[in-house]
Structure formats: C-alpha cells, structure tokens
Coordinates of N, CA and C in Angstrom, one line a residue:
Chain A
G1 N 16.0 44.7 -48.6 CA 14.7 44.0 -48.7 C 14.6 43.0 -47.5
E2 N 13.4 42.4 -47.4 CA 13.1 41.5 -46.3 C 13.8 40.2 -46.6
N3 N 14.2 39.6 -45.4 CA 14.9 38.2 -45.5 C 14.2 37.4 -44.4
V4 N 13.7 36.2 -44.8 CA 13.0 35.3 -43.9 C 13.8 34.0 -43.8
E5 N 14.2 33.7 -42.5 CA 14.9 32.4 -42.3 C 13.9 31.5 -41.6
Q6 N 13.9 30.2 -42.0 CA 13.0 29.2 -41.5 C 13.8 28.0 -41.0
H7 N 13.4 27.4 -39.8 CA 14.0 26.3 -39.3 C 13.0 25.4 -38.5
P8 N 13.2 24.1 -38.6 CA 14.2 23.3 -39.3 C 13.8 23.1 -40.7
S9 N 14.7 22.6 -41.6 CA 14.3 22.3 -42.9 C 13.5 21.0 -43.0
T10 N 13.8 20.1 -42.1 CA 13.0 18.8 -42.0 C 12.7 18.5 -40.6
L11 N 11.5 18.0 -40.4 CA 11.0 17.7 -39.0 C 10.2 16.4 -39.0
S12 N 10.7 15.4 -38.3 CA 10.0 14.1 -38.2 C 9.5 14.0 -36.8
V13 N 8.2 13.6 -36.7 CA 7.5 13.4 -35.4 C 6.7 12.2 -35.5
Q14 N 6.3 11.7 -34.3 CA 5.4 10.6 -34.2 C 3.9 11.1 -34.1
E15 N 3.0 10.4 -34.7 CA 1.6 10.8 -34.6 C 1.2 11.1 -33.2
G16 N 0.6 12.2 -33.0 CA 0.2 12.6 -31.6 C 1.1 13.6 -30.9
D17 N 2.4 13.7 -31.4 CA 3.3 14.6 -30.9 C 3.0 16.0 -31.4
S18 N 3.7 17.0 -30.8 CA 3.6 18.4 -31.3 C 4.7 18.7 -32.2
A19 N 4.5 19.7 -33.1 CA 5.6 20.1 -34.0 C 5.7 21.6 -33.9
V20 N 6.9 22.1 -33.9 CA 7.1 23.6 -33.9 C 8.1 24.0 -35.0
I21 N 7.7 25.0 -35.8 CA 8.5 25.5 -36.9 C 8.7 27.0 -36.6
K22 N 10.0 27.4 -36.7 CA 10.3 28.8 -36.4 C 10.8 29.6 -37.5
C23 N 10.5 30.9 -37.6 CA 10.9 31.8 -38.6 C 11.4 33.1 -38.0
T24 N 12.4 33.7 -38.6 CA 12.9 35.0 -38.2 C 12.8 35.9 -39.4
Y25 N 12.6 37.2 -39.2 CA 12.5 38.1 -40.4 C 13.4 39.3 -40.0
S26 N 13.8 40.1 -41.1 CA 14.7 41.2 -40.9 C 14.2 42.6 -40.9
D27 N 13.0 42.8 -41.6 CA 12.5 44.1 -41.8 C 11.5 44.4 -40.7
S28 N 11.8 45.4 -39.8 CA 10.9 45.7 -38.7 C 9.6 46.3 -39.2
A29 N 9.5 46.7 -40.5 CA 8.3 47.3 -41.0 C 7.3 46.2 -41.4
S30 N 7.7 44.9 -41.4 CA 6.8 43.8 -41.8 C 5.7 43.7 -40.7
N31 N 4.5 43.5 -41.2 CA 3.4 43.5 -40.2 C 2.3 42.4 -40.5
Y32 N 2.6 41.5 -41.5 CA 1.7 40.4 -41.8 C 2.5 39.2 -42.0
F33 N 2.1 38.1 -41.3 CA 2.9 36.8 -41.3 C 2.0 35.6 -41.5
P34 N 1.9 35.2 -42.7 CA 1.1 34.0 -43.0 C 1.9 32.7 -43.0
W35 N 1.2 31.6 -42.9 CA 1.8 30.3 -43.0 C 1.0 29.5 -44.1
Y36 N 1.8 28.8 -45.0 CA 1.2 28.1 -46.0 C 1.6 26.6 -45.9
K37 N 0.7 25.7 -46.3 CA 0.9 24.3 -46.3 C 0.9 23.8 -47.8
Q38 N 1.9 23.1 -48.2 CA 1.9 22.5 -49.5 C 2.1 21.0 -49.5
E39 N 1.0 20.3 -49.9 CA 1.1 18.9 -50.0 C 1.8 18.5 -51.3
L40 N 2.3 17.3 -51.3 CA 3.1 16.9 -52.5 C 2.4 17.0 -53.8
G41 N 2.9 17.8 -54.7 CA 2.4 18.0 -56.0 C 1.2 18.9 -56.1
K42 N 0.9 19.6 -55.0 CA -0.2 20.5 -54.9 C 0.2 22.0 -54.7
R43 N -0.8 22.8 -54.8 CA -0.5 24.3 -54.6 C -0.4 24.6 -53.1
P44 N 0.4 25.6 -52.7 CA 0.4 26.1 -51.3 C -1.0 26.7 -51.0
Q45 N -1.4 26.4 -49.7 CA -2.7 26.9 -49.2 C -2.5 27.5 -47.8
L46 N -3.1 28.7 -47.6 CA -3.0 29.4 -46.3 C -3.6 28.5 -45.2
I47 N -2.9 28.4 -44.1 CA -3.5 27.6 -43.0 C -3.8 28.6 -41.8
I48 N -3.0 29.6 -41.6 CA -3.2 30.6 -40.6 C -2.3 31.8 -40.8
D49 N -2.7 32.9 -40.4 CA -1.9 34.1 -40.5 C -2.1 35.0 -39.2
I50 N -1.1 35.9 -39.0 CA -1.1 36.7 -37.9 C -0.6 38.1 -38.3
R51 N -1.2 39.1 -37.6 CA -0.8 40.5 -37.9 C 0.0 41.0 -36.7
S52 N 0.7 42.1 -36.9 CA 1.6 42.6 -35.9 C 1.0 43.1 -34.7
N53 N -0.3 43.4 -34.7 CA -1.0 43.9 -33.5 C -1.5 42.7 -32.6
V54 N -1.1 41.5 -32.9 CA -1.6 40.3 -32.2 C -0.4 39.5 -31.9
G55 N -0.3 38.9 -30.6 CA 0.8 38.1 -30.2 C 0.6 36.6 -30.5
E56 N -0.6 36.2 -30.5 CA -0.9 34.7 -30.7 C -2.3 34.6 -31.4
K57 N -2.3 33.5 -32.2 CA -3.6 33.2 -32.8 C -3.8 31.7 -32.9
K58 N -4.9 31.2 -32.6 CA -5.2 29.7 -32.6 C -6.3 29.4 -33.5
D59 N -6.2 28.2 -34.2 CA -7.3 27.6 -35.0 C -7.2 26.1 -34.8
Q60 N -8.0 25.6 -33.9 CA -8.1 24.2 -33.6 C -6.7 23.7 -33.2
R61 N -6.0 22.8 -34.0 CA -4.8 22.2 -33.6 C -3.5 23.1 -34.0
I62 N -3.8 24.2 -34.6 CA -2.6 25.0 -35.0 C -2.7 26.3 -34.4
A63 N -1.5 26.9 -34.1 CA -1.4 28.2 -33.5 C -0.1 28.9 -34.0
V64 N -0.2 30.2 -34.0 CA 1.0 30.9 -34.4 C 1.3 32.0 -33.3
T65 N 2.6 32.2 -33.0 CA 3.0 33.2 -32.1 C 3.9 34.2 -32.7
L66 N 3.9 35.4 -32.3 CA 4.7 36.4 -32.9 C 5.4 37.2 -31.8
N67 N 6.7 37.4 -32.0 CA 7.5 38.3 -31.1 C 8.1 39.4 -31.9
K68 N 7.5 40.5 -31.9 CA 7.9 41.6 -32.8 C 9.3 42.2 -32.3
T69 N 9.5 42.2 -31.0 CA 10.8 42.7 -30.5 C 11.9 41.9 -31.0
A70 N 11.8 40.5 -31.0 CA 12.8 39.6 -31.4 C 12.7 39.3 -32.9
K71 N 11.7 39.8 -33.6 CA 11.5 39.5 -35.0 C 11.4 38.0 -35.3
H72 N 10.6 37.3 -34.5 CA 10.4 35.9 -34.9 C 9.0 35.5 -34.6
F73 N 8.6 34.5 -35.4 CA 7.2 33.9 -35.3 C 7.3 32.4 -35.5
S74 N 6.4 31.7 -34.9 CA 6.4 30.3 -34.9 C 5.1 29.7 -35.1
L75 N 5.1 28.5 -35.8 CA 3.9 27.7 -36.0 C 3.9 26.5 -35.1
H76 N 2.8 26.3 -34.4 CA 2.7 25.1 -33.5 C 1.6 24.3 -33.9
I77 N 1.9 23.0 -34.1 CA 0.8 22.0 -34.5 C 0.8 21.0 -33.3
T78 N -0.4 20.8 -32.7 CA -0.5 19.8 -31.6 C -1.2 18.6 -32.2
E79 N -1.0 17.5 -31.5 CA -1.7 16.2 -31.8 C -1.6 15.9 -33.3
T80 N -0.3 15.9 -33.8 CA -0.1 15.7 -35.2 C -0.7 14.5 -35.7
Q81 N -1.1 14.5 -37.0 CA -1.7 13.4 -37.7 C -1.0 13.2 -39.0
P82 N -1.0 12.0 -39.6 CA -0.3 11.7 -40.8 C -0.7 12.7 -41.9
E83 N -1.9 13.1 -41.9 CA -2.3 14.1 -43.0 C -1.7 15.5 -42.8
D84 N -1.0 15.7 -41.7 CA -0.3 17.0 -41.5 C 1.0 16.9 -42.3
S85 N 1.4 15.8 -42.8 CA 2.7 15.7 -43.5 C 2.6 16.5 -44.8
A86 N 3.6 17.4 -44.9 CA 3.6 18.4 -46.0 C 4.8 19.3 -45.8
V87 N 4.9 20.2 -46.8 CA 5.9 21.3 -46.6 C 5.2 22.5 -46.1
Y88 N 5.7 23.2 -45.1 CA 5.2 24.4 -44.6 C 6.1 25.6 -44.8
F89 N 5.5 26.7 -45.3 CA 6.2 27.9 -45.6 C 5.7 29.0 -44.7
C90 N 6.7 29.7 -44.1 CA 6.3 31.0 -43.5 C 6.6 32.1 -44.4
A91 N 6.0 33.3 -44.2 CA 6.2 34.4 -45.0 C 6.0 35.7 -44.2
A92 N 6.6 36.8 -44.7 CA 6.4 38.1 -44.1 C 6.2 39.1 -45.1
S93 N 5.4 40.2 -44.8 CA 5.3 41.3 -45.7 C 5.0 42.6 -45.0
G94 N 5.4 43.7 -45.6 CA 5.0 45.0 -45.0 C 3.8 45.5 -45.8
Y95 N 4.0 46.4 -46.8 CA 2.9 46.9 -47.6 C 3.1 46.5 -49.1
S96 N 4.0 45.5 -49.3 CA 4.2 45.1 -50.7 C 4.2 43.6 -50.8
T97 N 5.2 43.0 -51.2 CA 5.2 41.6 -51.6 C 5.5 40.7 -50.4
L98 N 5.1 39.5 -50.5 CA 5.4 38.4 -49.5 C 6.8 37.9 -49.8
T99 N 7.6 37.7 -48.7 CA 8.9 37.1 -48.8 C 8.7 35.8 -48.0
F100 N 9.1 34.6 -48.7 CA 8.9 33.3 -48.1 C 10.1 32.8 -47.5
G101 N 10.0 32.0 -46.5 CA 11.1 31.1 -46.0 C 11.3 30.0 -46.9
K102 N 12.3 29.2 -46.7 CA 12.7 28.1 -47.6 C 11.9 26.8 -47.4
G103 N 11.1 26.8 -46.4 CA 10.2 25.7 -46.2 C 10.7 24.7 -45.2
T104 N 9.7 24.0 -44.5 CA 10.0 22.9 -43.6 C 9.2 21.7 -44.0
M105 N 9.9 20.6 -44.3 CA 9.2 19.3 -44.6 C 8.8 18.6 -43.3
L106 N 7.6 18.5 -43.0 CA 7.1 17.8 -41.8 C 6.6 16.4 -42.2
L107 N 7.2 15.4 -41.5 CA 6.8 14.0 -41.7 C 6.2 13.5 -40.4
V108 N 5.0 13.1 -40.5 CA 4.3 12.5 -39.3 C 4.2 11.0 -39.5
S109 N 4.8 10.3 -38.6 CA 4.8 8.8 -38.8 C 3.7 8.2 -37.9
P110 N 2.9 7.3 -38.4 CA 1.8 6.6 -37.7 C 2.3 5.9 -36.5
Chain B
D1 N -17.0 28.6 -60.7 CA -16.1 28.1 -59.7 C -14.9 29.1 -59.7
G2 N -14.8 29.9 -58.6 CA -13.8 31.0 -58.6 C -12.4 30.4 -58.3
G3 N -11.4 31.0 -58.8 CA -10.1 30.5 -58.5 C -9.0 31.1 -59.5
I4 N -7.9 30.5 -59.4 CA -6.7 30.9 -60.3 C -6.2 29.6 -61.0
T5 N -6.1 29.7 -62.3 CA -5.8 28.6 -63.1 C -4.5 28.8 -63.9
Q6 N -3.7 27.8 -63.9 CA -2.4 27.9 -64.6 C -2.5 26.8 -65.7
S7 N -1.9 27.1 -66.8 CA -1.8 26.0 -67.9 C -0.5 26.3 -68.7
P8 N 0.1 25.2 -69.2 CA -0.3 23.8 -69.0 C 0.3 23.4 -67.6
K9 N -0.1 22.1 -67.2 CA 0.4 21.6 -66.0 C 1.9 21.1 -66.2
Y10 N 2.2 20.6 -67.3 CA 3.6 20.2 -67.7 C 4.0 20.8 -69.0
L11 N 5.2 21.2 -69.1 CA 5.7 21.9 -70.3 C 7.1 21.5 -70.6
F12 N 7.4 21.1 -71.8 CA 8.8 20.7 -72.2 C 9.3 21.7 -73.2
R13 N 10.5 22.2 -73.0 CA 11.0 23.2 -73.9 C 12.4 22.8 -74.4
K14 N 12.7 23.0 -75.6 CA 14.0 22.8 -76.1 C 14.9 23.9 -75.8
E15 N 16.1 23.7 -75.6 CA 17.1 24.8 -75.4 C 17.0 25.8 -76.5
G16 N 17.0 27.1 -76.1 CA 17.0 28.2 -77.1 C 15.6 28.7 -77.4
Q17 N 14.6 28.0 -76.9 CA 13.2 28.4 -77.2 C 12.6 29.2 -76.1
N18 N 11.7 30.1 -76.5 CA 10.9 30.8 -75.5 C 9.6 30.1 -75.3
V19 N 9.1 30.1 -74.1 CA 7.8 29.5 -73.8 C 7.0 30.4 -72.9
T20 N 5.7 30.3 -73.1 CA 4.8 31.2 -72.3 C 3.9 30.4 -71.4
L21 N 3.9 30.7 -70.1 CA 3.0 30.0 -69.1 C 1.8 30.9 -68.9
S22 N 0.6 30.3 -68.9 CA -0.6 31.0 -68.7 C -1.1 31.1 -67.2
C23 N -1.6 32.2 -66.8 CA -2.2 32.3 -65.5 C -3.5 33.2 -65.6
E24 N -4.6 32.6 -65.2 CA -5.9 33.4 -65.3 C -6.6 33.3 -63.9
Q25 N -7.2 34.4 -63.5 CA -7.9 34.4 -62.2 C -9.3 35.1 -62.4
N26 N -10.3 34.6 -61.7 CA -11.6 35.2 -61.8 C -12.0 35.6 -60.4
L27 N -11.0 36.0 -59.6 CA -11.3 36.4 -58.2 C -11.4 37.9 -58.1
N28 N -11.3 38.6 -59.2 CA -11.3 40.1 -59.3 C -10.2 40.7 -58.4
H29 N -9.0 40.0 -58.4 CA -7.9 40.5 -57.6 C -7.1 41.4 -58.4
D30 N -6.6 42.5 -57.8 CA -5.8 43.5 -58.5 C -4.3 43.0 -58.7
A31 N -3.8 42.3 -57.6 CA -2.4 41.9 -57.6 C -2.2 40.5 -58.1
M32 N -1.2 40.3 -58.9 CA -0.8 38.9 -59.4 C 0.7 38.8 -59.3
Y33 N 1.1 37.5 -59.1 CA 2.5 37.3 -58.9 C 3.0 36.0 -59.6
W34 N 4.2 35.9 -59.9 CA 4.9 34.7 -60.4 C 6.0 34.3 -59.5
Y35 N 6.0 33.1 -59.0 CA 7.1 32.5 -58.2 C 7.7 31.3 -58.9
R36 N 9.0 31.1 -58.6 CA 9.7 30.0 -59.0 C 10.0 29.1 -57.8
Q37 N 9.7 27.8 -57.9 CA 10.0 26.9 -56.7 C 11.0 25.9 -57.1
D38 N 12.1 25.8 -56.5 CA 13.1 24.8 -56.6 C 13.3 24.1 -55.3
P39 N 13.7 22.8 -55.3 CA 13.8 22.0 -54.1 C 14.7 22.7 -53.1
G40 N 14.2 22.9 -51.9 CA 15.0 23.5 -50.8 C 15.2 25.0 -50.9
Q41 N 14.5 25.7 -51.9 CA 14.7 27.1 -52.1 C 13.5 27.9 -51.8
G42 N 12.4 27.3 -51.4 CA 11.2 28.1 -51.1 C 10.6 28.7 -52.4
L43 N 9.9 29.7 -52.2 CA 9.2 30.4 -53.3 C 10.0 31.7 -53.6
R44 N 10.5 31.9 -54.7 CA 11.2 33.1 -55.1 C 10.4 33.9 -56.1
L45 N 10.3 35.2 -55.9 CA 9.5 36.1 -56.7 C 10.2 36.5 -58.0
I46 N 9.5 36.2 -59.1 CA 10.0 36.6 -60.4 C 9.5 37.9 -60.8
Y47 N 8.2 38.1 -60.9 CA 7.6 39.4 -61.3 C 6.3 39.5 -60.6
Y48 N 5.8 40.7 -60.4 CA 4.5 41.0 -59.8 C 3.9 42.2 -60.5
S49 N 2.5 42.2 -60.4 CA 1.7 43.3 -60.9 C 0.7 43.7 -60.0
Q50 N 0.6 44.9 -59.6 CA -0.4 45.4 -58.6 C -1.6 46.0 -59.3
I51 N -1.5 46.3 -60.6 CA -2.5 46.9 -61.4 C -2.3 46.6 -62.8
V52 N -3.4 46.7 -63.6 CA -3.3 46.4 -65.0 C -2.4 47.4 -65.7
N53 N -1.6 46.9 -66.7 CA -0.7 47.7 -67.4 C 0.6 48.1 -66.6
D54 N 0.8 47.5 -65.5 CA 1.9 47.8 -64.7 C 2.5 46.6 -64.0
F55 N 3.8 46.4 -64.0 CA 4.4 45.3 -63.3 C 5.8 45.6 -62.9
Q56 N 6.3 44.9 -61.9 CA 7.6 45.2 -61.3 C 8.4 43.9 -61.3
K57 N 9.7 44.0 -61.4 CA 10.6 42.9 -61.2 C 10.7 42.5 -59.8
G58 N 10.8 41.1 -59.6 CA 11.0 40.6 -58.3 C 12.5 40.3 -58.1
D59 N 12.8 39.3 -57.3 CA 14.2 39.0 -56.9 C 15.0 38.3 -58.0
I60 N 14.3 37.5 -58.9 CA 15.0 36.7 -59.9 C 14.4 36.9 -61.3
A61 N 14.2 38.2 -61.8 CA 13.5 38.5 -63.0 C 14.4 38.2 -64.3
E62 N 15.7 38.1 -64.1 CA 16.5 37.9 -65.3 C 16.1 36.7 -66.1
G63 N 15.9 36.9 -67.5 CA 15.5 35.8 -68.3 C 14.0 35.5 -68.4
Y64 N 13.2 36.4 -67.8 CA 11.8 36.2 -67.8 C 11.1 37.6 -68.2
S65 N 9.9 37.5 -68.8 CA 9.2 38.7 -69.1 C 7.7 38.4 -68.8
V66 N 6.9 39.5 -68.6 CA 5.5 39.3 -68.3 C 4.7 40.5 -69.0
S67 N 3.4 40.3 -69.0 CA 2.5 41.4 -69.5 C 1.3 41.4 -68.6
R68 N 0.6 42.5 -68.5 CA -0.6 42.5 -67.7 C -1.6 43.5 -68.5
E69 N -2.1 42.9 -69.6 CA -3.1 43.7 -70.4 C -4.5 43.6 -69.9
K70 N -4.8 42.6 -69.1 CA -6.1 42.4 -68.5 C -6.0 42.1 -67.1
K71 N -7.0 42.5 -66.3 CA -6.9 42.2 -64.9 C -6.9 40.7 -64.6
E72 N -7.5 39.9 -65.4 CA -7.7 38.5 -65.2 C -6.4 37.7 -65.5
S73 N -5.5 38.2 -66.3 CA -4.5 37.5 -67.0 C -3.1 38.0 -66.7
F74 N -2.1 37.1 -66.4 CA -0.7 37.6 -66.1 C 0.2 36.5 -66.7
P75 N 0.4 36.4 -68.0 CA 1.3 35.4 -68.6 C 2.7 35.7 -68.3
L76 N 3.5 34.6 -68.2 CA 4.9 34.6 -67.9 C 5.6 34.0 -69.1
T77 N 6.6 34.7 -69.7 CA 7.4 34.1 -70.8 C 8.8 33.8 -70.2
V78 N 9.2 32.6 -70.4 CA 10.5 32.1 -70.0 C 11.4 32.2 -71.3
T79 N 12.3 33.1 -71.4 CA 13.1 33.3 -72.6 C 14.3 32.4 -72.6
S80 N 15.0 32.4 -73.8 CA 16.2 31.6 -73.9 C 17.3 32.2 -73.1
A81 N 17.2 33.4 -72.6 CA 18.2 34.0 -71.8 C 18.2 33.4 -70.4
Q82 N 17.2 32.7 -70.0 CA 17.1 32.1 -68.6 C 18.0 30.9 -68.7
K83 N 19.1 30.9 -67.8 CA 20.1 29.9 -67.9 C 19.7 28.5 -67.4
N84 N 18.8 28.5 -66.4 CA 18.4 27.3 -65.8 C 16.9 27.3 -65.6
P85 N 16.1 27.1 -66.6 CA 14.7 27.3 -66.5 C 13.9 26.1 -65.9
T86 N 14.5 25.0 -65.8 CA 13.8 23.8 -65.3 C 13.4 24.1 -63.9
A87 N 12.1 24.1 -63.6 CA 11.6 24.4 -62.2 C 10.1 24.3 -62.2
F88 N 9.5 24.4 -61.0 CA 8.1 24.5 -60.8 C 7.7 25.9 -60.7
Y89 N 6.7 26.4 -61.5 CA 6.3 27.8 -61.5 C 4.9 28.0 -61.0
L90 N 4.8 28.9 -60.0 CA 3.5 29.1 -59.4 C 3.1 30.5 -59.6
C91 N 1.8 30.7 -60.0 CA 1.2 32.0 -60.1 C 0.3 32.2 -58.9
A92 N 0.1 33.4 -58.4 CA -0.7 33.7 -57.3 C -1.4 35.1 -57.5
S93 N -2.5 35.3 -56.7 CA -3.1 36.6 -56.7 C -3.6 36.9 -55.3
Q94 N -3.7 38.2 -55.1 CA -4.1 38.7 -53.8 C -5.1 39.9 -54.1
A95 N -6.0 40.1 -53.2 CA -7.0 41.2 -53.3 C -6.3 42.5 -53.0
G96 N -5.3 42.4 -52.1 CA -4.5 43.6 -51.8 C -3.3 43.2 -50.9
A97 N -2.5 44.2 -50.5 CA -1.4 43.9 -49.6 C -1.9 43.3 -48.3
N98 N -1.1 42.4 -47.8 CA -1.4 41.7 -46.5 C -2.7 41.0 -46.5
T99 N -3.1 40.4 -47.6 CA -4.2 39.5 -47.6 C -3.8 38.1 -48.1
E100 N -4.7 37.2 -48.0 CA -4.4 35.8 -48.4 C -4.0 35.8 -49.9
A101 N -2.9 35.1 -50.1 CA -2.5 34.8 -51.5 C -3.1 33.5 -52.0
F102 N -3.7 33.5 -53.1 CA -4.3 32.3 -53.7 C -3.4 31.8 -54.8
F103 N -3.0 30.5 -54.8 CA -2.1 30.0 -55.8 C -2.8 29.2 -56.9
G104 N -2.2 29.2 -58.1 CA -2.6 28.2 -59.1 C -2.0 26.9 -58.8
Q105 N -2.3 25.9 -59.6 CA -1.8 24.5 -59.3 C -0.4 24.3 -59.9
G106 N 0.2 25.3 -60.5 CA 1.6 25.2 -60.9 C 1.8 24.7 -62.3
T107 N 2.9 25.0 -62.9 CA 3.4 24.5 -64.2 C 4.8 24.0 -64.0
R108 N 5.0 22.7 -64.3 CA 6.4 22.2 -64.2 C 7.0 22.3 -65.6
L109 N 8.0 23.1 -65.7 CA 8.8 23.3 -66.9 C 10.1 22.5 -66.9
T110 N 10.3 21.7 -68.0 CA 11.5 21.0 -68.1 C 12.1 21.3 -69.5
V111 N 13.4 21.6 -69.4 CA 14.2 21.8 -70.6 C 14.8 20.5 -71.1
V112 N 14.5 20.2 -72.4 CA 15.0 18.9 -72.9 C 16.0 19.1 -74.0

C-alpha cells in the first residue's frame, strides 16, 4: 500500500518568514495530493491540492510543488502570519483511499 | 446547512463496553470514512464505504465495526476488543476518488 512520509514534525518560524513542509510517497500510481490544515480542536480542512499532471499550483500565499519522478511534493507558505499556526497534513491517493502523513505542527511567532 | 456531523463531541466509556459514534452527512456523497487520530500519528484509516451496503477494512480495523445502511449515515462501533480506544475519531466523506474530503468535527473518546 501507499506510504507517506512528512517532514519536519515541528516547524517554528517568525511572522513574515516562509515555511516549507515536505512529503514523499511510495506508490507511483498515486495521482492526487491534497494538503489539509487542522487548527487546535478543529476539523482538518483542505487548503490546496495538486494532481499529477501539474507541477505547481499557487493560491495567494500558499503553493504546492510536485516532483513525480522523485515522488515528493511540498507545501510553501510565504509571509507567514500567526493565524497560520496549525497542524498541516499532506496526503496521497491513487483511485482509492487517501493516505496521510503524520503531520507538521507549524508555529508562527509574532 | 450542508455538511458532515459527528456526535457526540465527547464520549466516555467504561472498559468492556461497546460504544457507537454517529456520523451523518447531507452532501450526497457516496464515499464515507472513519479515521483515528493520535498525537504524532496523523490520520489512520479504520473503515471506509464507497457505496451503501458495502464497506472495507482500513489499516487499523481490529476492534471496530461499521454499517452503511443509508447513504447519509456511517456509524462506527468501538468494541471491547479494541485494546486502546482512547483517541480522537474523525469521520469524512468524499464525492468520489481524488476529490476533497470533508471532515466532521470529531468525537473524543476516553476510556475510564
């Protein structure tokens, strides 16, 4: 089955800095890669996703890049703000279920 | 108001008891999922159902059971066979493969 590794487990940045979270996956058949944000005590919510026919996707301050050859994808957050503090999960799927990484706790200090 | 609803938000269980967690969605989604969330472990798949009256085991199905008698509902029973049931349980639904998963607000189960 699919295996998704996510790094780092914790990331601390100063407000205004950039943050990068990286994930690798094992199944070359995976073709959908979403990112979820989970604030403390709340449900995970989709923030951005990318499909295998696209190398990069941007939405305001967040972007995701995908390297299918290397089987890794990354989340980039620019100009971080305190409200970006949360746990971020990457995931991968082929034509069945989502497999999630273990999460990255992002702490943005004012 | 469309969405996916879990109840209760908090649940306490005595050792040896079975408990059932509720999950209801009005998004008309075919696929529904149950995940378990433990600190530092991410979201691990317990069971999933892609159509009414059918469901499949996920990665950690032992000690759990589900049913899918209606499209809108996918209850999870945590049985006494589950050795370490204390966790945060999340239900999710998707319209189909490789689409956005919508999550419920979760149920925190504690064994006392």
